[in-house]
JSON list of C-alpha atoms in Angstrom, two decimals:
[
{"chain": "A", "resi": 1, "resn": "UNK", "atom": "CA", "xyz": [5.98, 20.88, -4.00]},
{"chain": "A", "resi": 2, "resn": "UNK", "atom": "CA", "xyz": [4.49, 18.73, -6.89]},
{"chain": "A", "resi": 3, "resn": "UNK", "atom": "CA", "xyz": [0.99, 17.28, -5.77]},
{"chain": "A", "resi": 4, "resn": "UNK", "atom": "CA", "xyz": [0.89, 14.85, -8.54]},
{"chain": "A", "resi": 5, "resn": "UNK", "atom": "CA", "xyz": [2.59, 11.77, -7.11]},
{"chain": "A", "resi": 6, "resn": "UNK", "atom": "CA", "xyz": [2.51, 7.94, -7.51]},
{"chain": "A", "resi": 7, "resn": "UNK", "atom": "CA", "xyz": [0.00, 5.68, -5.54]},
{"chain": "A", "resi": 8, "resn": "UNK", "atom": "CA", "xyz": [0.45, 2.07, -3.77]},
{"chain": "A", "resi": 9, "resn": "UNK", "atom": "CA", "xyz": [-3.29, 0.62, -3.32]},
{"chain": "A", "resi": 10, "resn": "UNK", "atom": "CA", "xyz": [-4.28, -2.46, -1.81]},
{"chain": "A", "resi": 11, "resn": "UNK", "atom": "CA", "xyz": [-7.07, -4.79, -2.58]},
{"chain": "A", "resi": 12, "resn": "UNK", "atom": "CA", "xyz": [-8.84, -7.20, -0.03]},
{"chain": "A", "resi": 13, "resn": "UNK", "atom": "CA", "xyz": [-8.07, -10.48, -1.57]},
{"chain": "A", "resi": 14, "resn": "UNK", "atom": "CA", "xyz": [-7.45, -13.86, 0.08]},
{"chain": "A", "resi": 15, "resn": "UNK", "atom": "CA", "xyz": [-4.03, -14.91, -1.32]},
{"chain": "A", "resi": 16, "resn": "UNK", "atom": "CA", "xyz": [-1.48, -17.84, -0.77]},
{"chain": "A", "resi": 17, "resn": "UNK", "atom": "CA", "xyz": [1.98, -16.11, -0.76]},
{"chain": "A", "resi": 18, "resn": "UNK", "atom": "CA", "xyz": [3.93, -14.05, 1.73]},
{"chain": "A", "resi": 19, "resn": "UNK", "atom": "CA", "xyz": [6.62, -13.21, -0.66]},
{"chain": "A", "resi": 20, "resn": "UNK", "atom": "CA", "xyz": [7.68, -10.37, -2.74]},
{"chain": "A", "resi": 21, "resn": "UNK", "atom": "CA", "xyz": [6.89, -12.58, -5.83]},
{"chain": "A", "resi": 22, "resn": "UNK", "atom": "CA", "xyz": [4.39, -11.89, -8.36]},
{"chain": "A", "resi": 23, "resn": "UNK", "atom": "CA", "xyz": [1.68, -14.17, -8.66]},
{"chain": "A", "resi": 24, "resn": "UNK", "atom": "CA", "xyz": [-1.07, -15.41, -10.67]},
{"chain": "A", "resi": 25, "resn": "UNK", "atom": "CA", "xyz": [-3.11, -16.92, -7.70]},
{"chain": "A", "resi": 26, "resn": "UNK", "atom": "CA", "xyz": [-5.33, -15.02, -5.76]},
{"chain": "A", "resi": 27, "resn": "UNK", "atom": "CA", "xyz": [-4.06, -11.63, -7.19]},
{"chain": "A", "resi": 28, "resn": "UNK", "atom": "CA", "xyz": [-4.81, -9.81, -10.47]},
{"chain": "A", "resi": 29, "resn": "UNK", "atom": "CA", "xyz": [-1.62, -9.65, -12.93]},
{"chain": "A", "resi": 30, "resn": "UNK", "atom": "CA", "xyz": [0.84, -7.21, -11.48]},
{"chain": "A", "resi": 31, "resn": "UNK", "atom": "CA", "xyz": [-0.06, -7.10, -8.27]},
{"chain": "A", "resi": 32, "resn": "UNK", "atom": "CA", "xyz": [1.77, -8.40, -5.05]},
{"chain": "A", "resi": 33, "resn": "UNK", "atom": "CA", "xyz": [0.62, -10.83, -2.53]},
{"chain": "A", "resi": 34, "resn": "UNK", "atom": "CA", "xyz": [1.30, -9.74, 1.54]},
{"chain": "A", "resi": 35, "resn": "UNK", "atom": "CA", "xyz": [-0.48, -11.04, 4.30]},
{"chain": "A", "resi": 36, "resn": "UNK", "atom": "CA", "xyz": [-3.83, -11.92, 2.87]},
{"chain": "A", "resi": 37, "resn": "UNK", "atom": "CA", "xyz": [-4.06, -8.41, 0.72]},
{"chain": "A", "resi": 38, "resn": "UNK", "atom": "CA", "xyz": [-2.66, -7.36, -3.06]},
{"chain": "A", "resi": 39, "resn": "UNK", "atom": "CA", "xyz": [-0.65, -4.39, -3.41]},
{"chain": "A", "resi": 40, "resn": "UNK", "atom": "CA", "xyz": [-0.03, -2.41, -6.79]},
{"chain": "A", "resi": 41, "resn": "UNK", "atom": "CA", "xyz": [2.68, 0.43, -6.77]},
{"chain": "A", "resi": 42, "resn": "UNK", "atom": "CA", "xyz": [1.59, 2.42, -9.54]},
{"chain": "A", "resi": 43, "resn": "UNK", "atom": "CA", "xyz": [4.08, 4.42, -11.19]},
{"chain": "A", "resi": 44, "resn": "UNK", "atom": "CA", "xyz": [3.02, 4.56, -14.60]},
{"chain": "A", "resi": 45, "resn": "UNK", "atom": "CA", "xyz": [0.32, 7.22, -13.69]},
{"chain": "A", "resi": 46, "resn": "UNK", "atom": "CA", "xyz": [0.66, 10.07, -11.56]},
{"chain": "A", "resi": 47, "resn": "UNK", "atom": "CA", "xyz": [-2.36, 11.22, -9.11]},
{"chain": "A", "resi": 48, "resn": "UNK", "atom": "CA", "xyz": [-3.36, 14.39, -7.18]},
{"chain": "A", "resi": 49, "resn": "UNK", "atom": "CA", "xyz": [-4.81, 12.93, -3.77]},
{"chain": "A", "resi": 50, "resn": "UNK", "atom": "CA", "xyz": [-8.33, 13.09, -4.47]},
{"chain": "A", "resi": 51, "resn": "UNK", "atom": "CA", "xyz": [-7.56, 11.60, -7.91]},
{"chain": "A", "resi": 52, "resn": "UNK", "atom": "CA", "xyz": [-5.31, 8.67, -6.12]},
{"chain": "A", "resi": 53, "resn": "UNK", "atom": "CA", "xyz": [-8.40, 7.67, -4.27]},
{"chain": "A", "resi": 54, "resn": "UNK", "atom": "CA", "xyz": [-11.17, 8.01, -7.25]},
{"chain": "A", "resi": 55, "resn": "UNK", "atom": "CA", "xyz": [-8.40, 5.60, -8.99]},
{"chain": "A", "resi": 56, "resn": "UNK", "atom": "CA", "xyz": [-8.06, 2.95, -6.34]},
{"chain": "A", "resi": 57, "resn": "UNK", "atom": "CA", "xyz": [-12.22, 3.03, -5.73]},
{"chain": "A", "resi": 58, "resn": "UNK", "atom": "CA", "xyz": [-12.79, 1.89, -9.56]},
{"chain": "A", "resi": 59, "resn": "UNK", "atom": "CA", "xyz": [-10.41, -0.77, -9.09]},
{"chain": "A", "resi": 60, "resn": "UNK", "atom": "CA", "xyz": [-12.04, -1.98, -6.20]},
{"chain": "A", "resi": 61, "resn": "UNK", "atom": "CA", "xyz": [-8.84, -1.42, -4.54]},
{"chain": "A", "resi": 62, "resn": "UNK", "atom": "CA", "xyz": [-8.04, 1.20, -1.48]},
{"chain": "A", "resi": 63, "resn": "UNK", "atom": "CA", "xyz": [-5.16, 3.41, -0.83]},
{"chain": "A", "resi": 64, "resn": "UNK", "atom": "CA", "xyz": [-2.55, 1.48, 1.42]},
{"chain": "A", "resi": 65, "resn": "UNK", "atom": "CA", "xyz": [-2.86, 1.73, 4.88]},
{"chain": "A", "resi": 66, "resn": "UNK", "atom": "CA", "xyz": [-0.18, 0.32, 7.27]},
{"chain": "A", "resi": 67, "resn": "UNK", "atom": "CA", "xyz": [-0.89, -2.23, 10.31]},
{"chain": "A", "resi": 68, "resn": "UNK", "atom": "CA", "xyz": [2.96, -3.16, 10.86]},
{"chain": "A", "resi": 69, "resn": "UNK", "atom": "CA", "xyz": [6.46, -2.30, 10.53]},
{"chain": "A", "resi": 70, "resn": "UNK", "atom": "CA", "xyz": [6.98, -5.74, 8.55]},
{"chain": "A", "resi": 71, "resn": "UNK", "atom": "CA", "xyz": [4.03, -4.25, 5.80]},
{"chain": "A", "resi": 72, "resn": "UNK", "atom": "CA", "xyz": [5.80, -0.65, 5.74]},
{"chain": "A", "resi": 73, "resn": "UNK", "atom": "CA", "xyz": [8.97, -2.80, 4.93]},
{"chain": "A", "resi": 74, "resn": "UNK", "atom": "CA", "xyz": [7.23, -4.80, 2.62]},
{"chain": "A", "resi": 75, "resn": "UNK", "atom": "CA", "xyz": [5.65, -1.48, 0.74]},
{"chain": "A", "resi": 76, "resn": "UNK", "atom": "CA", "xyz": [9.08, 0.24, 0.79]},
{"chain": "A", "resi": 77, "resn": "UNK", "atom": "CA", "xyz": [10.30, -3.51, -0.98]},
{"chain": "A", "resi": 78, "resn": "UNK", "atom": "CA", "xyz": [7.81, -2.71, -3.61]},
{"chain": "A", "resi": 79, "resn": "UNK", "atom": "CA", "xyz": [8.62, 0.36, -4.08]},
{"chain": "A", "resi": 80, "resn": "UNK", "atom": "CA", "xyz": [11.89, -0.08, -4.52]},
{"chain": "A", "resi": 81, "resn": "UNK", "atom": "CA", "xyz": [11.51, -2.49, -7.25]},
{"chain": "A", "resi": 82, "resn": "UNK", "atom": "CA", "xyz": [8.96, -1.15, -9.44]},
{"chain": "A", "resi": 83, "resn": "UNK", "atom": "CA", "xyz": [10.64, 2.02, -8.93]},
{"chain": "A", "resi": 84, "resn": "UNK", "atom": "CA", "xyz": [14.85, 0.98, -9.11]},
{"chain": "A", "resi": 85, "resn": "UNK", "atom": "CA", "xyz": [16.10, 4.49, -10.46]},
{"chain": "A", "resi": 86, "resn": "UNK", "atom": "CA", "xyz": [14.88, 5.90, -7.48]},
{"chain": "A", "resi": 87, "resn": "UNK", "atom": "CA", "xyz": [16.01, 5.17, -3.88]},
{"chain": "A", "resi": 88, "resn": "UNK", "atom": "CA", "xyz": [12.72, 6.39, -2.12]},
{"chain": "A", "resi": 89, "resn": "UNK", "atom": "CA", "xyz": [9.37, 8.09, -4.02]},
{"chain": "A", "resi": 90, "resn": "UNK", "atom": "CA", "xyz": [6.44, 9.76, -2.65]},
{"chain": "A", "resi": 91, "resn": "UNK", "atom": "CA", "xyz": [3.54, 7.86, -2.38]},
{"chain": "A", "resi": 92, "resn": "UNK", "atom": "CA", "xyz": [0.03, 8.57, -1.49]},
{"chain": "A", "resi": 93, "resn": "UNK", "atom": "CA", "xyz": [-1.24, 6.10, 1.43]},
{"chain": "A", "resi": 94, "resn": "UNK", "atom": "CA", "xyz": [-4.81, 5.96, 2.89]},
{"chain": "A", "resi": 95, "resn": "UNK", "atom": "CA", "xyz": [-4.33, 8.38, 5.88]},
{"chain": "A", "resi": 96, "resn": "UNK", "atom": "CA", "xyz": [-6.00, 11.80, 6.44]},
{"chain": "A", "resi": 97, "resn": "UNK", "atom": "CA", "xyz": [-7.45, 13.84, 9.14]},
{"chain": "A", "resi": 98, "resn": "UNK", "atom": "CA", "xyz": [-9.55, 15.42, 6.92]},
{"chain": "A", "resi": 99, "resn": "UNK", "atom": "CA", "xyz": [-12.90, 14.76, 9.42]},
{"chain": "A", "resi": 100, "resn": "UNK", "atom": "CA", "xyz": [-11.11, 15.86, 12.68]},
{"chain": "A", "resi": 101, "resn": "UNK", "atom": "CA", "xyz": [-7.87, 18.14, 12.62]},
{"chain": "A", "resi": 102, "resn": "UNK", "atom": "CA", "xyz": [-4.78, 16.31, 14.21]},
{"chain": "A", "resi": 103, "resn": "UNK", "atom": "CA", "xyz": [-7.09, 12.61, 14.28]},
{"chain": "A", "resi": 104, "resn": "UNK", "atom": "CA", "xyz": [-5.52, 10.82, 11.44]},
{"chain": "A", "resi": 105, "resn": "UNK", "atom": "CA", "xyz": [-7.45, 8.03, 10.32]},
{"chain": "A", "resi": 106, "resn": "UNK", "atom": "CA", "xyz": [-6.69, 5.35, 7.62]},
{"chain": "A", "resi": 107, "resn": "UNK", "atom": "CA", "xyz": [-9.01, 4.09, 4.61]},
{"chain": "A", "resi": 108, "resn": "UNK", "atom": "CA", "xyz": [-10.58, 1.80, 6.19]},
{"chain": "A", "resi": 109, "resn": "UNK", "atom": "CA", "xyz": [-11.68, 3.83, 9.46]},
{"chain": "A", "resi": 110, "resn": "UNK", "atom": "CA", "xyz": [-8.98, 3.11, 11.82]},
{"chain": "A", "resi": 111, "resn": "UNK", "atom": "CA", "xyz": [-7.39, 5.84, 13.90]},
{"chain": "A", "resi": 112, "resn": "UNK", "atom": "CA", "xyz": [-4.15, 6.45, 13.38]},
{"chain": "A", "resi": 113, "resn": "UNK", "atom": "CA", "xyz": [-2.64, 5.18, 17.30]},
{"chain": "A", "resi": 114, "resn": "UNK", "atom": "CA", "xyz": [1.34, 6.04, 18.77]},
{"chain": "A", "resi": 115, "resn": "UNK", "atom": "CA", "xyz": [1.71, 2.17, 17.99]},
{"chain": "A", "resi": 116, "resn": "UNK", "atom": "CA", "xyz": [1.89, 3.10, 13.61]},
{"chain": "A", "resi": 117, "resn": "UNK", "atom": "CA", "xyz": [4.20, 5.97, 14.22]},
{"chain": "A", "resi": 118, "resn": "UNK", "atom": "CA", "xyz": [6.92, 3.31, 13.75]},
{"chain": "A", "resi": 119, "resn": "UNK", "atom": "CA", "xyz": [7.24, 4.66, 9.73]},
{"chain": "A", "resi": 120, "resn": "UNK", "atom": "CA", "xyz": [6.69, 8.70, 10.97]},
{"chain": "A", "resi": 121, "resn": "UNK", "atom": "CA", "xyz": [7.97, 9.59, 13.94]},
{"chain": "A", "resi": 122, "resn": "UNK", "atom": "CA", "xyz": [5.99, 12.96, 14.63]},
{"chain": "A", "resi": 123, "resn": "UNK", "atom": "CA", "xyz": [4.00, 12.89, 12.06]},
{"chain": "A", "resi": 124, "resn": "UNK", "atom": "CA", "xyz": [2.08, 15.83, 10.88]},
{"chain": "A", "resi": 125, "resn": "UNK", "atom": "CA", "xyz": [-0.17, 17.19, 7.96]},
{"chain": "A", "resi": 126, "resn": "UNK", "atom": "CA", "xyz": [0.49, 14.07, 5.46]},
{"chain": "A", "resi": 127, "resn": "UNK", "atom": "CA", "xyz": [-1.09, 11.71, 3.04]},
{"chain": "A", "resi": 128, "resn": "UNK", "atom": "CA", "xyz": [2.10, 10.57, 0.98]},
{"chain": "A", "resi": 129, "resn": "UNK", "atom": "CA", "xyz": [4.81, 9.06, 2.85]},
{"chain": "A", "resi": 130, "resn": "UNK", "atom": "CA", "xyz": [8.14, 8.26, 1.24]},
{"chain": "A", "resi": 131, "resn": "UNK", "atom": "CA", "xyz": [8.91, 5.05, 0.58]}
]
């Protein structure tokens, strides 16, 4: 399996919009606005995992991590578009266990709870989900 794969990163920005829409506000060019954070789906690059996260730290930006079905929706809506050939793509999120076999915890030092299995029903040795 190819280890090189695109990345989705989120950066902690107040923003105004809860739409797909790019915006200028609030958000560096390119980026989307969700929910008081920016996402980027980066496809122009391709990352090994450790390499996905050394590129979202020196944008001041974090892999994705996932608080809700409606965000998982939204990151699958991004996908999609910056991605239209393809129906679904590979994507390095913000999730390891890494620290503790079988705890998966996100970027920003959440555990991973049955309540987020909602996008990977028995999930198992991943950081990349397919979006």
């Amino acid at each position: 399996m190819d280890s090189r794969i695109t990345l989705l990163l989120m950066l902690g920005m107040a923003t105004v919009s809860n739409t797909l829409e790019m915006v200028n506000f609030g958000c560096p060019p390119d980026w989307y606005a969700y929910s008081n954070f920016c996402y980027k789906y980066n496809l122009a690059m391709t990352f090994t995992a450790q390499q996905a996260k050394t590129h979202c730290e020196g944008v001041g930006a974090q892999l994705l991590y996932l608080t809700s079905p409606e965000e998982y929706m939204f990151a699958r809506a991004i996908s999609s578009r910056r991605n239209p050939a393809s129906s679904s793509a590979e994507t390095w999120i913000g999730l390891d266990d890494k620290a503790n076999e079988g705890t998966f915890v996100w970027s920003n030092g959440e555990i991973l709870t049955d309540s987020l299995e909602f996008w990977y029903p028995g999930l198992s040795n991943v950081i990349r989900l397919t979006l």
